[in-house]
Every structure is written in structure tokens, then in C-alpha cells.
PDB file of C-alpha atoms in Angstrom:
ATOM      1  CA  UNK A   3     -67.364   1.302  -1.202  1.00 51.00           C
ATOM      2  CA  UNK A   4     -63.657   0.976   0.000  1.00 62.00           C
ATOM      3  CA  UNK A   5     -61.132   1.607  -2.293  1.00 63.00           C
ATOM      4  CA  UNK A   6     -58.187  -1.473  -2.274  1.00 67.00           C
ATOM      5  CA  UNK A   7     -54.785   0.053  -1.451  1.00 70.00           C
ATOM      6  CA  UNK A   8     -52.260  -0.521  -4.483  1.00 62.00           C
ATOM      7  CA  UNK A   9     -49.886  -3.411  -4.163  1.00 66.00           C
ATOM      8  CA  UNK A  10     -46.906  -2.209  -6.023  1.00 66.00           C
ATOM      9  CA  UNK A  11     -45.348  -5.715  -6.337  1.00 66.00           C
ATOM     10  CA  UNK A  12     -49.072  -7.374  -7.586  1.00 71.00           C
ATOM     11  CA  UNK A  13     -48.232  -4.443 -10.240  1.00 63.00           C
ATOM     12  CA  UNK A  14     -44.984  -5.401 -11.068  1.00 73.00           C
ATOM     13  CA  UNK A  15     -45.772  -8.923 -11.176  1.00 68.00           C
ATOM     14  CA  UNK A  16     -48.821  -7.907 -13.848  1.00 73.00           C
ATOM     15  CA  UNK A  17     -46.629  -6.046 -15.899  1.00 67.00           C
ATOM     16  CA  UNK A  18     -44.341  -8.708 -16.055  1.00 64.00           C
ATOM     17  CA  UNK A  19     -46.411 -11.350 -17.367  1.00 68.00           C
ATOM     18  CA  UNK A  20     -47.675  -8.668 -20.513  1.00 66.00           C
ATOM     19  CA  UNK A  21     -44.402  -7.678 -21.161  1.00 64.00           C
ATOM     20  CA  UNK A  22     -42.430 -11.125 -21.446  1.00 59.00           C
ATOM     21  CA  UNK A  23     -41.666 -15.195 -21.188  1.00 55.00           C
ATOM     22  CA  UNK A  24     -40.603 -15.295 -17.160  1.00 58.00           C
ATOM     23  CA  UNK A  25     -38.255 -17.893 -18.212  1.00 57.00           C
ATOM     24  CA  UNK A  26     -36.654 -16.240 -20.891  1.00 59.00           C
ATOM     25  CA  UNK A  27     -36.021 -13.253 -18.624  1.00 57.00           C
ATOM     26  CA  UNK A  28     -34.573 -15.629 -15.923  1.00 59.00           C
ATOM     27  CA  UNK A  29     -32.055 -16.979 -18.626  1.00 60.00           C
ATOM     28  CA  UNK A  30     -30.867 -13.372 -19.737  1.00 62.00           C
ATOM     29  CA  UNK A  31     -30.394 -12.560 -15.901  1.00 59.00           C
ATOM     30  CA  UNK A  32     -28.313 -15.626 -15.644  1.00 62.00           C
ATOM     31  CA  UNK A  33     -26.499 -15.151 -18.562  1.00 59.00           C
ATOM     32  CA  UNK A  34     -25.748 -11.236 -17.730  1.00 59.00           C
ATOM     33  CA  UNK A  35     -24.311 -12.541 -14.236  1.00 57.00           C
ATOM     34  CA  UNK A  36     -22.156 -15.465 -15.598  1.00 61.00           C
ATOM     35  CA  UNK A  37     -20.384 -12.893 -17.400  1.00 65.00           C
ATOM     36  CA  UNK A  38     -20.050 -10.393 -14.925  1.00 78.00           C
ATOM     37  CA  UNK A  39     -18.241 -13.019 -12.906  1.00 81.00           C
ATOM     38  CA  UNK A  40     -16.226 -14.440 -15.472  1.00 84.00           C
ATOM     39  CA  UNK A  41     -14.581 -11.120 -16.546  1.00 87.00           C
ATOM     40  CA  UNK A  42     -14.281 -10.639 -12.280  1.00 87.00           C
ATOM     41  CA  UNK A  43     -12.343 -14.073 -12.075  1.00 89.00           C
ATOM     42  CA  UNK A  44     -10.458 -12.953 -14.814  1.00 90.00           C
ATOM     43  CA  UNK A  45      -9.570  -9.923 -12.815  1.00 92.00           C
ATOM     44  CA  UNK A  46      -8.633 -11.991 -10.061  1.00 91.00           C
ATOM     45  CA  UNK A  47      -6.610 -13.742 -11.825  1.00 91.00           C
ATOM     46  CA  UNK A  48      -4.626 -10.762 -13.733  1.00 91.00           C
ATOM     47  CA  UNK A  49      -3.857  -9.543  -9.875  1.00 92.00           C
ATOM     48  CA  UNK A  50      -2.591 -12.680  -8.520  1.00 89.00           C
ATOM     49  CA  UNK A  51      -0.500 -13.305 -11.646  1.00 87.00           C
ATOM     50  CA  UNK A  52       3.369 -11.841 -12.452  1.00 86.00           C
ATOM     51  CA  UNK A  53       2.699  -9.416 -15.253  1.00 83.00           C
ATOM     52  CA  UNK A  54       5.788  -6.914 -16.436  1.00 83.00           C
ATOM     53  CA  UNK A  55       3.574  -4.548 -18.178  1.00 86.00           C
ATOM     54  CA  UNK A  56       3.954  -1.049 -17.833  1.00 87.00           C
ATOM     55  CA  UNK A  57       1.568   0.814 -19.790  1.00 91.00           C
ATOM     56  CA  UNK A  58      -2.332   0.726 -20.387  1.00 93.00           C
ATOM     57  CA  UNK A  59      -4.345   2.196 -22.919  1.00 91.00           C
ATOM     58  CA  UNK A  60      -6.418   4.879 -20.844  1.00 93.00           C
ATOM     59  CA  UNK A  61      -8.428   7.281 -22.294  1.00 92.00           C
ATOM     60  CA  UNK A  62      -6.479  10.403 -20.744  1.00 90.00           C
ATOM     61  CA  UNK A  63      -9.245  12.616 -20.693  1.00 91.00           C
ATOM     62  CA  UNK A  64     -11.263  10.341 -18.812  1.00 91.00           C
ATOM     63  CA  UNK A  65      -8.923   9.830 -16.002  1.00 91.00           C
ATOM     64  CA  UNK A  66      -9.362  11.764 -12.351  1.00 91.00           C
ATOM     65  CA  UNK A  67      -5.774  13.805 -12.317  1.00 89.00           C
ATOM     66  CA  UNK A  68      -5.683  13.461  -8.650  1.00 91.00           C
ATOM     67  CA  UNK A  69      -5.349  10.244  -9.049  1.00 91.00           C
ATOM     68  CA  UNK A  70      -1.828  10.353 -11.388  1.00 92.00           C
ATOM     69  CA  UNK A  71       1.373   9.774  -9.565  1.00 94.00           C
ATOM     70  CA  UNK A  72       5.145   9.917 -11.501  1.00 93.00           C
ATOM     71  CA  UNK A  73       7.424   7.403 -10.218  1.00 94.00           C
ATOM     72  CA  UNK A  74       9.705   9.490  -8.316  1.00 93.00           C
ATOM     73  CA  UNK A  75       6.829  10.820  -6.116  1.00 93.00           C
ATOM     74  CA  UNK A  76       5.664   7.090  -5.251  1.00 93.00           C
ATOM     75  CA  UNK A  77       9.580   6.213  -4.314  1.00 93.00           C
ATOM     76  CA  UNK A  78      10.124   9.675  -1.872  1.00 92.00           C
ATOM     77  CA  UNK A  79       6.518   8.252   0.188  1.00 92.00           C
ATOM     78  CA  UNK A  80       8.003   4.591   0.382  1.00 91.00           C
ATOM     79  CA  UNK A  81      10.955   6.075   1.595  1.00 92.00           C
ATOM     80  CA  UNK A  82       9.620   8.034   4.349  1.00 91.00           C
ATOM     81  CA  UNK A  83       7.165   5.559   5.248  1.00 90.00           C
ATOM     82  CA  UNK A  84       9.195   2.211   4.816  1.00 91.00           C
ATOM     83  CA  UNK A  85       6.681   1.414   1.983  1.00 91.00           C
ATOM     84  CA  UNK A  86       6.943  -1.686  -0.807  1.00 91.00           C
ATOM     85  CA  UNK A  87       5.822  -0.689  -4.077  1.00 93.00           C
ATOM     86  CA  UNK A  88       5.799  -4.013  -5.672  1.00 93.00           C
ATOM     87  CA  UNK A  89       3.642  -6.155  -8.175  1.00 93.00           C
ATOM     88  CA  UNK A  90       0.329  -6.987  -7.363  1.00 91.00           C
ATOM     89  CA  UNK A  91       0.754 -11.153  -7.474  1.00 90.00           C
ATOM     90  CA  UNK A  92       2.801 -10.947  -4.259  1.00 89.00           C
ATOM     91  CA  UNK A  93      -0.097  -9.503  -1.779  1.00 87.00           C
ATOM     92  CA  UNK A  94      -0.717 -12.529   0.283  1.00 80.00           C
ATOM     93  CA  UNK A  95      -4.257 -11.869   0.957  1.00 82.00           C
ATOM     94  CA  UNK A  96      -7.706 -11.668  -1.782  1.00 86.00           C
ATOM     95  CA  UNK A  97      -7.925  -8.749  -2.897  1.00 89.00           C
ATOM     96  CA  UNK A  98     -11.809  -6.615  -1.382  1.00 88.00           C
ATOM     97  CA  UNK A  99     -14.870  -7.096  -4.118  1.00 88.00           C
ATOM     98  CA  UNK A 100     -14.613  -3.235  -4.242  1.00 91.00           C
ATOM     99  CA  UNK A 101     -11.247  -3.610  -5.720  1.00 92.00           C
ATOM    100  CA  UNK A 102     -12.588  -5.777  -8.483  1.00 92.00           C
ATOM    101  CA  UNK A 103     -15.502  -3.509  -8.944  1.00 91.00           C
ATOM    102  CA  UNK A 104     -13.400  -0.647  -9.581  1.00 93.00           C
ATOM    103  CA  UNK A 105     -11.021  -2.302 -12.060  1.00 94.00           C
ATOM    104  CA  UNK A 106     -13.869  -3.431 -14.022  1.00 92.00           C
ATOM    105  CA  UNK A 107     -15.411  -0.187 -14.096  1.00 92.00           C
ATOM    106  CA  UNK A 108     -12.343   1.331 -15.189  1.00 94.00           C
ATOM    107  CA  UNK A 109     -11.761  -1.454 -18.394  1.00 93.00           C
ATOM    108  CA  UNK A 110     -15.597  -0.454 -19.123  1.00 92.00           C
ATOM    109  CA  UNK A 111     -14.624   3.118 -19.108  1.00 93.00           C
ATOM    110  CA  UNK A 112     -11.853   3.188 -21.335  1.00 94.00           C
ATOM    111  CA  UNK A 113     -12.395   0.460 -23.183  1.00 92.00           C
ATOM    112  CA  UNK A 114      -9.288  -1.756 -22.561  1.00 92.00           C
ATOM    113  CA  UNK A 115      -7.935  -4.526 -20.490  1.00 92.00           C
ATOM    114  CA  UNK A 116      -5.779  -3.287 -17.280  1.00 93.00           C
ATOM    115  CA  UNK A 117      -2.623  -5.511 -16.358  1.00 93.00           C
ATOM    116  CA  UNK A 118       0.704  -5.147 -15.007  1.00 93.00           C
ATOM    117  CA  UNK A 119      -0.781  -3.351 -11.629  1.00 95.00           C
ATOM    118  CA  UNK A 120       1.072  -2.863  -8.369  1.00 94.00           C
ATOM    119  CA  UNK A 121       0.541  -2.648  -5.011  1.00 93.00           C
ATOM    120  CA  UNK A 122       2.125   0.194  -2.399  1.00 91.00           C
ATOM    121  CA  UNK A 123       2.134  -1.011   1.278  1.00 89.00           C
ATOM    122  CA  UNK A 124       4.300  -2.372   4.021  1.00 87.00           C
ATOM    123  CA  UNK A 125       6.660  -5.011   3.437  1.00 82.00           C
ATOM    124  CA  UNK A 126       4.482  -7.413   6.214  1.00 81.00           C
ATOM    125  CA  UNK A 127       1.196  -7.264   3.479  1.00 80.00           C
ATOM    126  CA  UNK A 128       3.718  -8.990   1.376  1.00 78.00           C
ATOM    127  CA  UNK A 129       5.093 -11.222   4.027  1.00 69.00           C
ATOM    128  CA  UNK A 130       1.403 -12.180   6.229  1.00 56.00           C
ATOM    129  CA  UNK A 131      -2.278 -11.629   5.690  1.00 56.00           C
ATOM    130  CA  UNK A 132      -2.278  -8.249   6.767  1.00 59.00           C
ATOM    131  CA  UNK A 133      -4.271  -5.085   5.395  1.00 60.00           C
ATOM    132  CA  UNK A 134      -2.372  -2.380   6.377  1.00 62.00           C
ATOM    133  CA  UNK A 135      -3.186  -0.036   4.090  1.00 76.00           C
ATOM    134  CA  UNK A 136      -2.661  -1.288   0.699  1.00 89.00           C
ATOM    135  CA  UNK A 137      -2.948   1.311  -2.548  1.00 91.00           C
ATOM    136  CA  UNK A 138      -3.519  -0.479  -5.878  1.00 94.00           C
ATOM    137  CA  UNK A 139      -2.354   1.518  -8.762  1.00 95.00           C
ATOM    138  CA  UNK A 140      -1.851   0.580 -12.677  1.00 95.00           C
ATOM    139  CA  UNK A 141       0.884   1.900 -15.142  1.00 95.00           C
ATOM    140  CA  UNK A 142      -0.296   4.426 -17.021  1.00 94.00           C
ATOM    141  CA  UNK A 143       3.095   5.095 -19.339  1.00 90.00           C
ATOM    142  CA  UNK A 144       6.201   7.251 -19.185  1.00 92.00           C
ATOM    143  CA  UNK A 145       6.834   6.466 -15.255  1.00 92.00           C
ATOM    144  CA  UNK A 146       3.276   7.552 -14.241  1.00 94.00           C
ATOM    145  CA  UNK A 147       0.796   5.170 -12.271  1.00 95.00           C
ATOM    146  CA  UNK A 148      -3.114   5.812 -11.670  1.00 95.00           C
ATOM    147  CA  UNK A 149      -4.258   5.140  -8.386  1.00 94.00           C
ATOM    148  CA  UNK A 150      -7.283   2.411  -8.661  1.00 94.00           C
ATOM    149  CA  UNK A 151      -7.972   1.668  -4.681  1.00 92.00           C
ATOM    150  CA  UNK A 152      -7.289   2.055  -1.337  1.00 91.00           C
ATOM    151  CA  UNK A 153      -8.130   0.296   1.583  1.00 88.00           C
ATOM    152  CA  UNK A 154      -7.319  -1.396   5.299  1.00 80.00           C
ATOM    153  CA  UNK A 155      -5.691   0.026   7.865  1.00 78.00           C
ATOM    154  CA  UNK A 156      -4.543   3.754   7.972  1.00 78.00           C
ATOM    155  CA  UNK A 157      -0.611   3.263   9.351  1.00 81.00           C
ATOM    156  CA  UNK A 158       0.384   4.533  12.258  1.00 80.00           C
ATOM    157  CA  UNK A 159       0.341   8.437  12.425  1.00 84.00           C
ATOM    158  CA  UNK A 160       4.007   8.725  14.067  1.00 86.00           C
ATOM    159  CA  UNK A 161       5.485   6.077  11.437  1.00 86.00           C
ATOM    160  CA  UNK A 162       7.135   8.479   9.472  1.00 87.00           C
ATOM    161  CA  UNK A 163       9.299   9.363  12.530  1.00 89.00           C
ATOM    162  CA  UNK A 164       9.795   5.876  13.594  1.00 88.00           C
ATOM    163  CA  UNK A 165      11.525   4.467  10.702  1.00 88.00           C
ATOM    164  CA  UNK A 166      13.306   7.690  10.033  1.00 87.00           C
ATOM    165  CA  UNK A 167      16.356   5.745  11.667  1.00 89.00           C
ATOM    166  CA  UNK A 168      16.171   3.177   8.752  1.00 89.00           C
ATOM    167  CA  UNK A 169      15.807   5.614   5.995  1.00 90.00           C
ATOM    168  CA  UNK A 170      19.533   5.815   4.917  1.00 89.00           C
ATOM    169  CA  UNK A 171      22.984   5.317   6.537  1.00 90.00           C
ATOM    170  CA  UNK A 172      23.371   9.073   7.044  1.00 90.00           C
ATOM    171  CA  UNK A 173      19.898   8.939   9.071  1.00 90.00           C
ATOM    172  CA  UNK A 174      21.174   5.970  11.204  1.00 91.00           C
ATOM    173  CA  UNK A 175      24.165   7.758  12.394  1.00 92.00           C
ATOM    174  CA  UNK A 176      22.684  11.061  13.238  1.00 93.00           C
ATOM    175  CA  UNK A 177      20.067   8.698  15.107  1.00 90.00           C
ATOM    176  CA  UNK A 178      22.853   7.050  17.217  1.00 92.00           C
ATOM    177  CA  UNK A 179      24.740  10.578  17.630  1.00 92.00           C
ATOM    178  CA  UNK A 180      21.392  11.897  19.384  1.00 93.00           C
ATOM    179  CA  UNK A 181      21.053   8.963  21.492  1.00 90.00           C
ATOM    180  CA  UNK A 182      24.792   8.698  22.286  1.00 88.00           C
ATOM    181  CA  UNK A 183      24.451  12.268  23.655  1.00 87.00           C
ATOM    182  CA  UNK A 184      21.357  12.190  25.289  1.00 88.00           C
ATOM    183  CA  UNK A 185      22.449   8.918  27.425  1.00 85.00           C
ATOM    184  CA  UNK A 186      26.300  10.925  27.821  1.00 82.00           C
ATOM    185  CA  UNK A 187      24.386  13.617  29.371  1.00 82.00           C
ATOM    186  CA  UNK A 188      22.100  11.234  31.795  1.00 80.00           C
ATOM    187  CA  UNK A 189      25.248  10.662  33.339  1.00 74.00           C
ATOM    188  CA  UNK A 190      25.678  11.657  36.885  1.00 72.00           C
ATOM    189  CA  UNK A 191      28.707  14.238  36.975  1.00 63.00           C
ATOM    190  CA  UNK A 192      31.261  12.084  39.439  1.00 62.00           C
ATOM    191  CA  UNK A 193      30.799   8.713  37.101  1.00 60.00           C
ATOM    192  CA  UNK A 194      34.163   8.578  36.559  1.00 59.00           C
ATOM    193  CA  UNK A 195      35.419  10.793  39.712  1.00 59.00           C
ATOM    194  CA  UNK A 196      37.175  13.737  39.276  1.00 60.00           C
ATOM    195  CA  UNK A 197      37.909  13.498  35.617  1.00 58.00           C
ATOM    196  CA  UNK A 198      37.246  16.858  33.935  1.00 65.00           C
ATOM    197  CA  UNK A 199      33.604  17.135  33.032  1.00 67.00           C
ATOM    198  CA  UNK A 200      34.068  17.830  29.360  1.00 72.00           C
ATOM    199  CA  UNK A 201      36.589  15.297  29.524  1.00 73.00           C
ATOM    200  CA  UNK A 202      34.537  13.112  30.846  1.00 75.00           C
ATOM    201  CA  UNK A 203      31.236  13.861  28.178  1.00 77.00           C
ATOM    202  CA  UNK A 204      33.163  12.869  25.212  1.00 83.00           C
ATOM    203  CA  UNK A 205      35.095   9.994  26.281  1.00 80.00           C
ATOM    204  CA  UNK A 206      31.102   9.011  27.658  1.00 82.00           C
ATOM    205  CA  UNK A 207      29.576  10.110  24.154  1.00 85.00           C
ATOM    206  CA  UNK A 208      32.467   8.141  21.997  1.00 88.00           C
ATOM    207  CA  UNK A 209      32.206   4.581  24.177  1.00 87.00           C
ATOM    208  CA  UNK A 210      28.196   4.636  23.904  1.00 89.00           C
ATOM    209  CA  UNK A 211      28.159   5.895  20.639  1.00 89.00           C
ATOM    210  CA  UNK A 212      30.344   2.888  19.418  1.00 91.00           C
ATOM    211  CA  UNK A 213      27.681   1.331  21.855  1.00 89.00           C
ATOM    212  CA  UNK A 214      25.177   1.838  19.749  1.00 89.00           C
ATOM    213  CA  UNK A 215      26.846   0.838  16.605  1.00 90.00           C
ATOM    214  CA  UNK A 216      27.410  -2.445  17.750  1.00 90.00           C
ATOM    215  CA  UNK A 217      24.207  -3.087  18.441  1.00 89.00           C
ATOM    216  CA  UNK A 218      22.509  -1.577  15.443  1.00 88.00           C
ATOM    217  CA  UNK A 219      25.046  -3.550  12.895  1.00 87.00           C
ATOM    218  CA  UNK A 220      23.736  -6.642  15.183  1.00 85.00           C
ATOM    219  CA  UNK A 221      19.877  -5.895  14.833  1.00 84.00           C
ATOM    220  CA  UNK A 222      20.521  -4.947  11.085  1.00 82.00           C
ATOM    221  CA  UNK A 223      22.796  -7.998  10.258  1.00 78.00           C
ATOM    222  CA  UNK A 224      20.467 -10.876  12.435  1.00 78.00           C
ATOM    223  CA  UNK A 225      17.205  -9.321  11.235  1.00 78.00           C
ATOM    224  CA  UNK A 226      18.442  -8.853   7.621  1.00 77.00           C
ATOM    225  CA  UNK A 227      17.149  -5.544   7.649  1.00 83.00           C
ATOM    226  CA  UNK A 228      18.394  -2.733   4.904  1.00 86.00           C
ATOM    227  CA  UNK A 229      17.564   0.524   4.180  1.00 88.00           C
ATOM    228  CA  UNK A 230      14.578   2.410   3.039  1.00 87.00           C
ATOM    229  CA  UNK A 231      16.373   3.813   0.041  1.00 89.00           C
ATOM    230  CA  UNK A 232      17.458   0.322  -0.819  1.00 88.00           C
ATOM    231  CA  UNK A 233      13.958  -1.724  -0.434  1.00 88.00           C
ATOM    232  CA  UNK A 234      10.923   0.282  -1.542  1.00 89.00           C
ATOM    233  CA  UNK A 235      11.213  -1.717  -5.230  1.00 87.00           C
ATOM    234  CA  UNK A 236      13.053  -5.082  -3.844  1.00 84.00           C
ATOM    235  CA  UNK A 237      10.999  -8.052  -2.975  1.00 77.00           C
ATOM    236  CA  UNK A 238      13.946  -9.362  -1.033  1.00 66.00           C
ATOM    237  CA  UNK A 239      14.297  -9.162   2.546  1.00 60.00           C
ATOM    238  CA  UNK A 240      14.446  -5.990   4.355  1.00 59.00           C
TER     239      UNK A 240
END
């Protein structure tokens, strides 16, 4: 005689019916997950709300240290990278699931209620529904932040270099020096006849490097543009 091969779910199903009401189960399932997505809307709702906290109750010993930043280090990277570090309620887009999940896991963790977050990124996540790579962190006290999430796009692996120009005024001029040389020196030698050649480079570099000016004081004034230095914190402009 054959043997019947063992059904694993007829098992479960077995078990289930010596082991408990299938209704009453049902209702503590529902109830478990109505709660799980109440305290996730209420989440939501902590991110996309203005909150001037600045310190959480973590449990310090809990917390990943690679994961703590101080203030100052969070302000050089938005400066080199033409970052916003700004509160959370201003991202234009809904925030992943994953982002939820973690900040949930973390209030389980350490017992407490996170607020007051804030969100490093370009200033166009704050401006359009864009995901360039956002970083969600949370106070933690004393100018320190803990880093929650990251995700979207990675930025661009020359941007560093690219927005060096906009970093400070100092920056911008030595920018427009290079370039005022580098087109002086494009020149062909009888531009202007049979001036002196060095004669000729520097009245070349001064006329294009006031050039240049002009037209950078133009892009910076139409565009309202400002400086790294002066944005990373502002939600105005820039």
C-alpha cells in the first residue's frame, strides 16, 4: 500500500482548527494591522508636518555610530555638493514605505516618538518631484543628527567640481581668472597686430575677465542664484 505524500498546508489548516476560533484569529490579524498603519500614517504625517524639534530621546547605546553626524560635518558636504539640509515637510514628493519602516523600527527600538527630522538633498527635491538622493536624518541633541535613510538617485560623480564655481565669492573669481586666461591665451598672436605680446595678454586677460563678470553677476542676479555657503540651511531661493 502507497503511502499519501504530506500536504503541509492540509497540516496547517488541521492545526488551526485544534488550536483556535478562525474568526477570532482573523479579528486579532486585523486589529494588529490597523495599528501598524495608524502609527505609519502618523509617521507620515510627523514628516510632512513643520516641527522645530531638535532632540530625541535615543537610547545611545543602541544607536549604529556610523550613522552620527555633528552639524558642522553635514554643512562642509552641502557646501561642496550644493546640498539643502532642510526640514522634512518641504520634500515635495511621499516619502518610500522603507522610510516609514525604518522610523518605526527605530521608535520601537528606543522606545520614543521621533520628530523634528530633516532632509539633506538638492535644492530641486525641494522645488519638483525629484529623488535625487535624499538622506533623512533626526536630531539627536547637542548639534548631532542620526542618519535614518537613504535613497534615489546617487548625484552626479563630477558634481563636486561643477558647482565648485558657486561655492563662495572667492571660488567664483578664481573660476573667472582661469577662464579669463585660458580664452587670453586661445588668442592668435597678431589679434591686435603688432602690439607687444605680453602687452597684448593682459590687456586680453583684463577685457574678458571683466567679460566674465558681467555675465556671471547677470546669470546670478536673473536666476536668483547665491552661494553655497549662504544656502545649505535657507529655504529661500538659490
Amino acid at each position: 500500500m502507497l503511502l499519501k505524500p504530506t500536504d503541509i498546508r492540509e497540516k496547517l489548516i488541521l492545526k488551526r482548527q485544534k488550536t483556535g476560533i478562525i474568526s477570532e484569529q482573523l479579528a486579532s490579524v486585523e486589529k494588529i494591522l490597523a495599528e501598524n498603519e495608524a502609527k505609519r500614517s502618523a509617521i507620515r504625517k510627523k514628516l510632512s508636518s513643520k516641527n522645530q524639534n531638535t532632540e530625541n530621546a535615543f537610547v545611545f547605546d543602541l544607536l549604529e555610530t556610523e550613522n552620527i553626524f555633528h552639524i558642522d560635518q553635514i554643512k562642509a558636504i552641502c557646501i561642496d555638493y550644493r546640498l539643502r539640509f532642510l526640514d522634512s515637510h518641504l520634500y515635495k514628493v511621499p516619502f518610500p514605505e522603507e522610510v516609514i519602516t525604518k522610523i518605526s523600527h527605530l521608535e520601537k527600538r528606543h522606545h520614543t516618538t521621533l520628530s523634528g527630522f530633516k532632509l539633506m538633498a538638492p535644492s530641486k527635491v525641494f522645488q519638483l518631484k525629484k529623488y535625487n538622493d535624499p538622506i533623512l536624518f533626526a536630531p539627536i541633541g547637542n548639534d548631532y543628527y542620526y542618519l535614518i535613510h537613504k535613497w534615489g538617485n546617487d548625484l552626479h560623480p563630477l558634481r563636486k567640481w561643477l558647482v565648485l564655481p558657486f561655492r563662495n565669492l572667492g571660488w567664483l573669481l578664481l573660476t573667472l581668472v582661469l577662464i579669463s586666461v585660458l580664452c587670453s591665451m586661445a588668442l592668435p598672436g597678431n589679434f591686435y597686430g603688432k602690439a607687444e605680446p605680453t602687452t597684448f595678454r593682459l590687456v586680453s586677460f583684463l577685457f574678458l575677465f571683466k567679460y566674465w563678470c558681467a555675465i556671471a553677476i547677470y546669470f546670478f542676479v536673473s536666476k536668483g542664484k547665491n552661494f553655497n555657503v549662504n544656502i545649505w540651511n535657507s529655504n529661500f531661493g538659490g
